């Protein structure tokens, strides 16, 4: 029988790499704590309609990348491809627009997109994200960008660049979309088959197309850019944001071609990019989504947020840190020589576990030599040995791996020495 492997585009996260994940999670939690964003955990699957309406029917995510399935009750469900639409659903479902309209939330967890896997692009991947709902101010966009920036800085990620754009609002977007549509009509044959449809149904999506022919059209001098169509309020919003970012010393550039792959954005859109990961260069992305609530059947509610790809952050971190240096080292190796040794050392394990002291407990009837070799390999300096003979003497053996000294002692004496030793570390 052949062995079963993980599904394509998924992977096990294990071994020393896990310490890099802990590092990212720790930094995210510490920044969330500092800015007082509270954690929210939404379901892994949601009604398919949530993403069709929230992310947008004519997006790659909804058209090509969703894991959608009927459940046994005939409901169409989808493994979440992103976290923002579910969070807005939760906000509306819990009536927060009435009881507590301003919320700041963060989240971490797996997302699912049926994409062509490559380094930094998975079918199951992980995001952490921050969302501030109920705040229309440009200063809140700046807080969100500052959080993304701070997390990256605290992780020591370097050579990141921030690109921003403004996608307009209900007032000015229509005129831009109409102009863009007219322009694209004139480009007919120069567009790829997909973009011919996009030009009709959702012309902003053409800016995301990687096809060479479409890229030529997008970068032609006459191509209309949203920056030239912003109304006064959108321009002011962008000016305010830029001023705050400058004051915060966060460098950025305006990328007038940046539209992002999800339809819910209004005004600010941004991406944090790295030059170190090849094609998968976006480490984080986000923006303002003042129309998302209405798209989901709620009242108009402003919102802004971002999500970062944790796999991509881990790839960058792995270039910087040796993950084993992040591992919490075991202080003691508990070496049983037989069954009675196991019993004595489990008692010791209970004592150490109760005090959150890290140790490694082996099992079985191995000889002392085996244990010492293993402890040395694990870099543990203190080995506690117990077996039938020690039990008969009512003692345990303390072996110092550095000096080679070996002392037989009573349990109480050994416990006191363990605590003393721990203080030194
Ligand atoms: P997004 O740009 O689709 O935005 O995803 C955010 C980040 O998730 C990307 O910048 C990338 O680092 C990572 N990512 C996306 N797809 C994959 C993949 N297949 N494999 C590995 N990493 C991936 C959103 O999801 C929005 N919900 C962000 C947001 C929050 N906007 C407002 N609030």
Short mmCIF file of C-alpha atoms and ligand atoms in Angstrom, two decimals:
data_model
loop_
_atom_site.label_atom_id
_atom_site.label_comp_id
_atom_site.label_asym_id
_atom_site.label_seq_id
_atom_site.Cartn_x
_atom_site.Cartn_y
_atom_site.Cartn_z
CA UNK A 1 0.00 0.00 0.00
CA UNK A 2 1.42 3.42 -0.87
CA UNK A 3 1.93 6.01 1.85
CA UNK A 4 -0.50 8.91 2.03
CA UNK A 5 1.01 12.33 1.56
CA UNK A 6 -0.21 15.84 2.46
CA UNK A 7 -2.49 17.42 -0.16
CA UNK A 8 -0.74 19.55 -2.79
CA UNK A 9 -0.13 23.10 -1.59
CA UNK A 10 -0.25 22.19 2.11
CA UNK A 11 2.55 21.25 4.48
CA UNK A 12 3.34 20.16 7.99
CA UNK A 13 4.91 22.83 10.12
CA UNK A 14 7.22 21.10 12.56
CA UNK A 15 10.76 20.68 13.84
CA UNK A 16 12.82 23.76 14.53
CA UNK A 17 10.75 25.89 12.11
CA UNK A 18 7.99 25.96 14.71
CA UNK A 19 10.13 28.31 16.84
CA UNK A 20 10.01 30.87 14.04
CA UNK A 21 6.20 30.61 14.05
CA UNK A 22 6.15 31.10 17.80
CA UNK A 23 8.33 34.18 17.37
CA UNK A 24 5.91 35.71 14.82
CA UNK A 25 2.89 34.84 16.95
CA UNK A 26 4.54 36.32 20.05
CA UNK A 27 5.33 39.61 18.28
CA UNK A 28 1.81 39.84 16.78
CA UNK A 29 0.25 39.27 20.20
CA UNK A 30 2.54 41.79 21.87
CA UNK A 31 1.75 44.50 19.31
CA UNK A 32 -1.99 43.70 19.52
CA UNK A 33 -1.76 43.96 23.29
CA UNK A 34 0.04 47.27 23.09
CA UNK A 35 -2.48 48.80 20.64
CA UNK A 36 -5.32 47.02 22.46
CA UNK A 37 -6.70 45.13 19.47
CA UNK A 38 -8.70 42.18 20.79
CA UNK A 39 -8.50 38.72 19.32
CA UNK A 40 -11.40 37.30 17.31
CA UNK A 41 -11.63 33.72 16.03
CA UNK A 42 -14.16 33.15 13.25
CA UNK A 43 -15.03 29.73 11.74
CA UNK A 44 -12.76 28.10 9.17
CA UNK A 45 -15.73 27.72 6.82
CA UNK A 46 -18.50 30.18 6.05
CA UNK A 47 -21.45 30.48 3.66
CA UNK A 48 -20.13 30.75 0.12
CA UNK A 49 -22.29 33.82 -0.39
CA UNK A 50 -20.26 35.73 2.21
CA UNK A 51 -17.19 35.71 -0.03
CA UNK A 52 -19.12 36.07 -3.30
CA UNK A 53 -20.69 39.25 -1.95
CA UNK A 54 -17.81 40.44 0.22
CA UNK A 55 -14.69 39.70 -1.82
CA UNK A 56 -16.54 40.15 -5.14
CA UNK A 57 -17.97 37.80 -7.80
CA UNK A 58 -15.50 38.89 -10.48
CA UNK A 59 -12.27 38.32 -8.53
CA UNK A 60 -9.78 35.50 -9.01
CA UNK A 61 -10.36 34.45 -5.42
CA UNK A 62 -14.09 33.86 -5.91
CA UNK A 63 -13.98 32.66 -9.51
CA UNK A 64 -11.00 30.33 -9.39
CA UNK A 65 -9.54 29.88 -5.95
CA UNK A 66 -12.22 28.94 -3.45
CA UNK A 67 -12.61 25.55 -1.81
CA UNK A 68 -16.39 25.34 -2.04
CA UNK A 69 -18.47 22.30 -1.16
CA UNK A 70 -22.05 21.41 -0.26
CA UNK A 71 -22.55 20.05 3.23
CA UNK A 72 -24.89 17.14 3.92
CA UNK A 73 -27.73 19.62 4.39
CA UNK A 74 -27.22 21.00 0.89
CA UNK A 75 -25.72 24.35 2.03
CA UNK A 76 -22.90 25.77 -0.03
CA UNK A 77 -19.91 26.33 2.23
CA UNK A 78 -16.42 27.69 1.53
CA UNK A 79 -13.13 27.31 3.40
CA UNK A 80 -12.26 30.92 4.18
CA UNK A 81 -9.87 32.42 1.61
CA UNK A 82 -9.37 35.51 3.79
CA UNK A 83 -10.43 36.99 7.12
CA UNK A 84 -11.98 40.41 6.50
CA UNK A 85 -15.42 39.43 5.14
CA UNK A 86 -15.92 36.93 8.02
CA UNK A 87 -14.96 39.61 10.51
CA UNK A 88 -17.44 42.09 9.07
CA UNK A 89 -20.06 39.32 9.11
CA UNK A 90 -19.35 38.73 12.82
CA UNK A 91 -19.52 42.47 13.53
CA UNK A 92 -22.95 42.75 11.91
CA UNK A 93 -24.23 39.41 13.22
CA UNK A 94 -23.48 40.44 16.82
CA UNK A 95 -25.16 43.83 16.30
CA UNK A 96 -21.98 45.74 17.14
CA UNK A 97 -22.94 48.47 14.69
CA UNK A 98 -25.60 49.34 17.30
CA UNK A 99 -24.15 48.26 20.64
CA UNK A 100 -20.45 49.05 20.20
CA UNK A 101 -19.78 50.48 16.72
CA UNK A 102 -16.02 50.98 17.08
CA UNK A 103 -14.05 47.77 17.40
CA UNK A 104 -10.40 46.87 16.96
CA UNK A 105 -9.75 43.20 16.29
CA UNK A 106 -6.84 40.97 15.35
CA UNK A 107 -6.75 37.36 14.20
CA UNK A 108 -4.37 34.58 13.20
CA UNK A 109 -5.08 31.37 11.40
CA UNK A 110 -5.23 29.27 8.24
CA UNK A 111 -6.77 30.51 4.98
CA UNK A 112 -7.39 28.47 1.82
CA UNK A 113 -6.96 29.35 -1.84
CA UNK A 114 -6.74 26.96 -4.75
CA UNK A 115 -3.63 28.53 -6.32
CA UNK A 116 -0.65 27.14 -8.18
CA UNK A 117 1.71 26.34 -5.30
CA UNK A 118 5.25 27.70 -5.23
CA UNK A 119 7.62 29.08 -2.58
CA UNK A 120 5.53 31.48 -0.48
CA UNK A 121 2.28 30.54 -2.23
CA UNK A 122 0.31 27.73 -0.65
CA UNK A 123 -3.21 26.34 -0.86
CA UNK A 124 -3.43 26.32 2.92
CA UNK A 125 -1.54 29.30 4.25
CA UNK A 126 -1.69 31.42 7.39
CA UNK A 127 -2.42 35.05 7.91
CA UNK A 128 -2.44 37.36 10.86
CA UNK A 129 -4.49 40.48 10.44
CA UNK A 130 -5.72 43.61 12.18
CA UNK A 131 -9.08 45.26 11.48
CA UNK A 132 -10.44 48.55 12.84
CA UNK A 133 -14.17 48.90 12.21
CA UNK A 134 -16.17 52.08 12.73
CA UNK A 135 -13.38 54.60 12.10
CA UNK A 136 -13.53 56.71 8.92
CA UNK A 137 -10.42 58.79 9.75
CA UNK A 138 -7.21 58.69 7.71
CA UNK A 139 -5.41 58.53 11.07
CA UNK A 140 -6.89 55.07 11.55
CA UNK A 141 -5.48 53.97 8.17
CA UNK A 142 -2.16 55.23 9.52
CA UNK A 143 -2.55 53.21 12.74
CA UNK A 144 -3.15 50.06 10.68
CA UNK A 145 -0.07 50.71 8.53
CA UNK A 146 1.95 51.54 11.65
CA UNK A 147 0.96 48.18 13.19
CA UNK A 148 1.99 46.28 10.05
CA UNK A 149 5.24 48.23 10.01
CA UNK A 150 5.96 47.69 13.72
CA UNK A 151 5.39 43.93 13.55
CA UNK A 152 7.85 43.72 10.65
CA UNK A 153 10.35 45.92 12.49
CA UNK A 154 10.10 43.93 15.73
CA UNK A 155 10.74 40.76 13.75
CA UNK A 156 13.84 42.40 12.34
CA UNK A 157 12.63 42.17 8.73
CA UNK A 158 14.59 44.51 6.51
CA UNK A 159 14.40 45.82 2.95
CA UNK A 160 10.64 46.14 3.01
CA UNK A 161 8.87 48.78 0.98
CA UNK A 162 5.42 50.24 1.50
CA UNK A 163 3.27 51.13 -1.51
CA UNK A 164 0.01 52.98 -1.17
CA UNK A 165 -2.78 54.02 -3.49
CA UNK A 166 -6.26 55.48 -3.18
CA UNK A 167 -9.05 53.69 -5.01
CA UNK A 168 -11.64 56.43 -4.64
CA UNK A 169 -15.07 56.30 -3.05
CA UNK A 170 -18.70 55.91 -4.18
CA UNK A 171 -18.58 59.53 -5.35
CA UNK A 172 -15.55 59.42 -7.64
CA UNK A 173 -15.03 55.74 -8.40
CA UNK A 174 -17.92 55.47 -10.89
CA UNK A 175 -16.47 58.10 -13.19
CA UNK A 176 -13.08 56.41 -13.11
CA UNK A 177 -14.54 52.96 -13.77
CA UNK A 178 -16.56 54.32 -16.68
CA UNK A 179 -13.50 56.02 -18.21
CA UNK A 180 -11.44 52.88 -17.71
CA UNK A 181 -14.14 50.75 -19.30
CA UNK A 182 -14.29 53.04 -22.35
CA UNK A 183 -10.52 52.96 -22.65
CA UNK A 184 -10.41 49.16 -22.41
CA UNK A 185 -13.12 48.83 -25.04
CA UNK A 186 -10.80 50.59 -27.45
CA UNK A 187 -8.01 48.12 -26.55
CA UNK A 188 -10.20 45.09 -27.37
CA UNK A 189 -7.75 42.74 -29.12
CA UNK A 190 -4.78 43.77 -27.01
CA UNK A 191 -6.32 42.25 -23.88
CA UNK A 192 -6.16 38.60 -22.82
CA UNK A 193 -9.38 36.56 -22.95
CA UNK A 194 -9.93 36.96 -19.18
CA UNK A 195 -9.45 40.70 -19.29
CA UNK A 196 -11.95 41.08 -22.10
CA UNK A 197 -14.53 39.77 -19.62
CA UNK A 198 -13.05 41.78 -16.75
CA UNK A 199 -13.19 44.96 -18.86
CA UNK A 200 -16.95 44.47 -19.07
CA UNK A 201 -17.75 43.24 -15.59
CA UNK A 202 -15.06 44.64 -13.29
CA UNK A 203 -12.47 46.72 -15.16
CA UNK A 204 -10.31 47.47 -12.07
CA UNK A 205 -9.32 43.79 -12.08
CA UNK A 206 -7.48 44.33 -15.39
CA UNK A 207 -4.77 46.15 -13.41
CA UNK A 208 -4.01 42.87 -11.61
CA UNK A 209 -3.40 40.93 -14.83
CA UNK A 210 0.12 39.55 -15.23
CA UNK A 211 -0.25 38.73 -18.98
CA UNK A 212 2.34 40.55 -21.07
CA UNK A 213 -0.21 41.94 -23.53
CA UNK A 214 -2.33 43.38 -20.73
CA UNK A 215 0.73 44.75 -18.93
CA UNK A 216 1.57 46.67 -22.10
CA UNK A 217 -1.93 48.17 -22.18
CA UNK A 218 -1.84 49.03 -18.46
CA UNK A 219 1.49 50.83 -18.78
CA UNK A 220 0.64 52.70 -21.97
CA UNK A 221 0.74 56.49 -21.49
CA UNK A 222 -2.98 56.98 -22.14
CA UNK A 223 -4.09 54.39 -19.57
CA UNK A 224 -6.41 56.15 -17.08
CA UNK A 225 -5.20 56.02 -13.49
CA UNK A 226 -7.45 56.32 -10.45
CA UNK A 227 -5.21 58.97 -8.86
CA UNK A 228 -6.36 61.42 -11.55
CA UNK A 229 -10.03 60.90 -10.70
CA UNK A 230 -10.05 61.31 -6.91
CA UNK A 231 -12.69 63.64 -5.48
CA UNK A 232 -11.69 66.33 -3.00
CA UNK A 233 -12.47 64.19 0.07
CA UNK A 234 -10.48 61.22 -1.23
CA UNK A 235 -7.53 63.45 -2.07
CA UNK A 236 -7.68 65.01 1.38
CA UNK A 237 -7.84 61.55 2.93
CA UNK A 238 -4.73 60.54 1.02
CA UNK A 239 -2.92 63.79 1.87
CA UNK A 240 -3.70 63.32 5.58
CA UNK A 241 -2.47 59.75 5.49
CA UNK A 242 0.75 60.72 3.71
CA UNK A 243 1.39 63.52 6.20
CA UNK A 244 0.97 61.19 9.18
CA UNK A 245 3.18 58.50 7.62
CA UNK A 246 5.91 61.09 7.08
CA UNK A 247 5.59 62.18 10.71
CA UNK A 248 5.85 58.56 11.79
CA UNK A 249 8.97 58.22 9.68
CA UNK A 250 7.45 55.39 7.66
CA UNK A 251 8.72 55.69 4.12
CA UNK A 252 6.32 54.87 1.30
CA UNK A 253 5.71 55.43 -2.36
CA UNK A 254 2.48 55.94 -4.27
CA UNK A 255 1.80 53.13 -6.71
CA UNK A 256 -1.07 54.34 -8.91
CA UNK A 257 -1.43 50.83 -10.37
CA UNK A 258 -2.04 49.14 -7.02
CA UNK A 259 -5.62 47.81 -6.91
CA UNK A 260 -5.38 44.61 -4.78
CA UNK A 261 -7.18 41.36 -5.55
CA UNK A 262 -10.33 41.91 -3.50
CA UNK A 263 -13.25 44.14 -4.47
CA UNK A 264 -14.12 45.62 -1.11
CA UNK A 265 -11.52 48.37 -1.04
CA UNK A 266 -12.38 52.06 -1.05
CA UNK A 267 -9.85 54.85 -0.68
CA UNK A 268 -6.60 53.60 0.89
CA UNK A 269 -5.04 50.40 -0.44
CA UNK A 270 -1.52 49.35 0.51
CA UNK A 271 1.01 46.58 0.24
CA UNK A 272 4.26 45.86 2.03
CA UNK A 273 6.69 44.21 -0.34
CA UNK A 274 10.03 42.46 -0.09
CA UNK A 275 12.69 42.06 -2.73
CA UNK A 276 13.80 38.75 -1.19
CA UNK A 277 11.04 36.32 -2.18
CA UNK A 278 10.92 36.47 -5.97
CA UNK A 279 7.45 36.59 -7.49
CA UNK A 280 5.62 36.30 -4.15
CA UNK A 281 6.78 39.74 -3.07
CA UNK A 282 3.75 40.91 -1.04
CA UNK A 283 4.31 40.24 2.64
CA UNK A 284 1.21 42.12 3.76
CA UNK A 285 -1.66 43.96 2.16
CA UNK A 286 -4.73 45.85 3.19
CA UNK A 287 -6.73 49.00 3.01
CA UNK A 288 -10.03 50.67 3.71
CA UNK A 289 -13.31 48.86 3.02
CA UNK A 290 -16.12 51.33 3.67
CA UNK A 291 -18.54 49.46 1.35
CA UNK A 292 -18.05 45.96 2.74
CA UNK A 293 -20.78 46.21 5.38
CA UNK A 294 -23.36 47.36 2.80
CA UNK A 295 -22.27 44.59 0.41
CA UNK A 296 -23.11 42.12 3.19
CA UNK A 297 -26.55 43.65 3.77
CA UNK A 298 -25.56 45.87 6.71
CA UNK A 299 -25.68 49.65 7.13
CA UNK A 300 -22.74 51.74 5.89
CA UNK A 301 -19.86 51.10 8.32
CA UNK A 302 -16.28 52.23 7.69
CA UNK A 303 -13.43 49.79 8.17
CA UNK A 304 -9.72 49.48 7.54
CA UNK A 305 -7.26 46.67 8.06
CA UNK A 306 -4.50 44.48 6.73
CA UNK A 307 -3.39 40.87 6.67
CA UNK A 308 0.12 39.47 6.43
CA UNK A 309 1.17 36.13 4.99
CA UNK A 310 2.84 34.23 7.81
CA UNK A 311 4.59 31.71 5.50
CA UNK A 312 6.24 34.62 3.69
CA UNK A 313 7.31 36.22 6.96
CA UNK A 314 8.74 32.88 8.11
CA UNK A 315 10.72 32.54 4.85
CA UNK A 316 12.24 35.97 5.51
CA UNK A 317 12.88 35.20 9.17
CA UNK A 318 14.59 31.92 8.30
CA UNK A 319 17.21 33.93 6.42
CA UNK A 320 17.94 35.88 9.60
CA UNK A 321 17.61 33.51 12.54
CA UNK A 322 18.86 30.05 13.29
CA UNK A 323 15.54 28.65 14.60
CA UNK A 324 17.30 26.44 17.14
CA UNK A 325 18.55 29.59 18.87
CA UNK A 326 14.89 30.41 19.62
CA UNK A 327 14.20 27.04 21.24
CA UNK A 328 13.74 27.03 25.01
CA UNK A 329 16.51 24.73 26.19
CA UNK A 330 15.63 21.81 28.51
CA UNK A 331 17.49 22.24 31.82
CA UNK A 332 17.34 18.65 33.03
CA UNK A 333 17.47 15.22 31.43
CA UNK A 334 15.67 12.57 33.47
CA UNK A 335 17.25 9.18 32.82
CA UNK A 336 15.43 6.05 34.04
CA UNK A 337 17.34 2.79 34.02
CA UNK A 338 14.24 0.61 34.49
CA UNK A 339 10.56 0.68 35.49
CA UNK A 340 11.22 1.79 39.06
CA UNK A 341 13.39 4.60 37.67
CA UNK A 342 10.51 5.70 35.44
CA UNK A 343 8.22 5.90 38.45
CA UNK A 344 10.69 7.93 40.52
CA UNK A 345 11.37 10.31 37.64
CA UNK A 346 7.68 10.81 36.84
CA UNK A 347 7.35 12.09 40.43
CA UNK A 348 10.20 14.46 39.67
CA UNK A 349 8.51 15.42 36.38
CA UNK A 350 5.39 16.36 38.31
CA UNK A 351 7.50 18.60 40.59
CA UNK A 352 9.24 20.30 37.63
CA UNK A 353 6.09 20.59 35.50
CA UNK A 354 4.28 22.22 38.38
CA UNK A 355 6.97 24.93 38.38
CA UNK A 356 7.16 25.22 34.56
CA UNK A 357 10.79 24.12 34.54
CA UNK A 358 11.74 22.60 31.15
CA UNK A 359 13.05 19.01 31.25
CA UNK A 360 13.21 15.96 29.00
CA UNK A 361 12.02 12.59 30.38
CA UNK A 362 13.17 9.42 28.62
CA UNK A 363 11.49 6.01 29.04
CA UNK A 364 12.59 2.38 28.89
CA UNK A 365 15.47 0.37 30.29
CA UNK A 366 18.42 2.03 28.55
CA UNK A 367 21.89 2.06 30.09
CA UNK A 368 23.51 5.16 31.61
CA UNK A 369 25.85 5.49 28.62
CA UNK A 370 22.88 5.84 26.23
CA UNK A 371 21.34 8.60 28.34
CA UNK A 372 24.56 10.57 28.73
CA UNK A 373 25.16 10.49 24.99
CA UNK A 374 21.62 11.65 24.28
CA UNK A 375 21.76 14.42 26.92
CA UNK A 376 25.03 15.64 25.40
CA UNK A 377 23.46 15.67 21.93
CA UNK A 378 20.56 17.68 23.28
CA UNK A 379 22.94 20.14 24.95
CA UNK A 380 21.58 19.42 28.45
CA UNK A 381 24.11 19.83 31.27
CA UNK A 382 22.33 18.05 34.12
CA UNK A 383 21.18 14.43 34.07
CA UNK A 384 19.16 12.86 36.90
CA UNK A 385 19.50 9.08 36.94
CA UNK A 386 17.14 6.68 38.73
CA UNK A 387 16.78 2.89 38.78
CA UNK A 388 16.11 -0.08 41.03
CA UNK A 389 19.41 0.22 42.93
CA UNK A 390 18.90 3.93 43.59
CA UNK A 391 15.37 3.17 44.81
CA UNK A 392 16.69 0.60 47.28
CA UNK A 393 19.06 3.25 48.66
CA UNK A 394 16.19 5.84 48.65
CA UNK A 395 18.29 8.10 46.44
CA UNK A 396 18.65 9.57 42.93
CA UNK A 397 21.86 10.39 41.05
CA UNK A 398 22.82 13.90 39.94
CA UNK A 399 25.27 13.96 37.03
CA UNK A 400 26.93 17.20 36.03
CA UNK A 401 27.84 16.81 32.35
CA UNK A 402 30.31 19.70 32.38
CA UNK A 403 32.46 18.69 35.37
CA UNK A 404 31.67 14.97 35.06
CA UNK A 405 30.87 14.93 38.79
CA UNK A 406 28.25 12.37 39.87
CA UNK A 407 26.53 12.61 43.29
CA UNK A 408 23.97 10.29 44.85
CA UNK A 409 21.47 12.20 47.02
CA UNK A 410 18.14 11.96 48.83
CA UNK A 411 15.05 13.23 47.05
CA UNK A 412 14.57 16.37 49.20
CA UNK A 413 18.18 17.35 48.76
CA UNK A 414 17.89 16.83 44.99
CA UNK A 415 14.72 18.94 44.72
CA UNK A 416 16.42 21.81 46.52
CA UNK A 417 19.43 21.52 44.21
CA UNK A 418 17.17 21.52 41.13
CA UNK A 419 15.57 24.78 42.22
CA UNK A 420 18.95 26.30 42.95
CA UNK A 421 20.24 25.23 39.55
CA UNK A 422 17.19 26.72 37.84
CA UNK A 423 17.85 30.10 39.48
CA UNK A 424 21.27 30.19 37.80
CA UNK A 425 19.70 29.93 34.32
P1 LIG B 1 -4.46 39.54 0.47
O1 LIG B 1 -3.55 40.51 -0.19
O2 LIG B 1 -5.25 38.65 -0.40
O3 LIG B 1 -5.40 40.37 1.42
O4 LIG B 1 -3.61 38.64 1.46
C1 LIG B 1 -2.76 39.22 2.43
C2 LIG B 1 -1.43 38.51 2.46
O5 LIG B 1 -1.62 37.10 2.59
C3 LIG B 1 -0.62 38.64 1.16
O6 LIG B 1 0.09 39.85 1.14
C4 LIG B 1 0.30 37.45 1.27
O7 LIG B 1 1.41 37.76 2.09
C5 LIG B 1 -0.56 36.41 1.96
N1 LIG B 1 -1.09 35.44 1.01
C6 LIG B 1 -2.13 35.57 0.18
N2 LIG B 1 -2.33 34.45 -0.55
C7 LIG B 1 -1.37 33.57 -0.16
C8 LIG B 1 -1.04 32.22 -0.52
N3 LIG B 1 -1.73 31.55 -1.42
N4 LIG B 1 0.03 31.64 0.08
C9 LIG B 1 0.74 32.31 1.02
N5 LIG B 1 0.45 33.58 1.41
C10 LIG B 1 -0.58 34.20 0.84
C11 LIG B 1 -6.37 39.84 2.22
O8 LIG B 1 -6.49 38.66 2.43
C12 LIG B 1 -7.21 40.87 2.91
N6 LIG B 1 -8.19 40.18 3.75
C13 LIG B 1 -6.34 41.81 3.72
C14 LIG B 1 -7.12 42.85 4.46
C15 LIG B 1 -7.42 42.85 5.75
N7 LIG B 1 -7.65 43.94 3.92
C16 LIG B 1 -8.27 44.61 4.86
N8 LIG B 1 -8.17 43.97 5.98
#
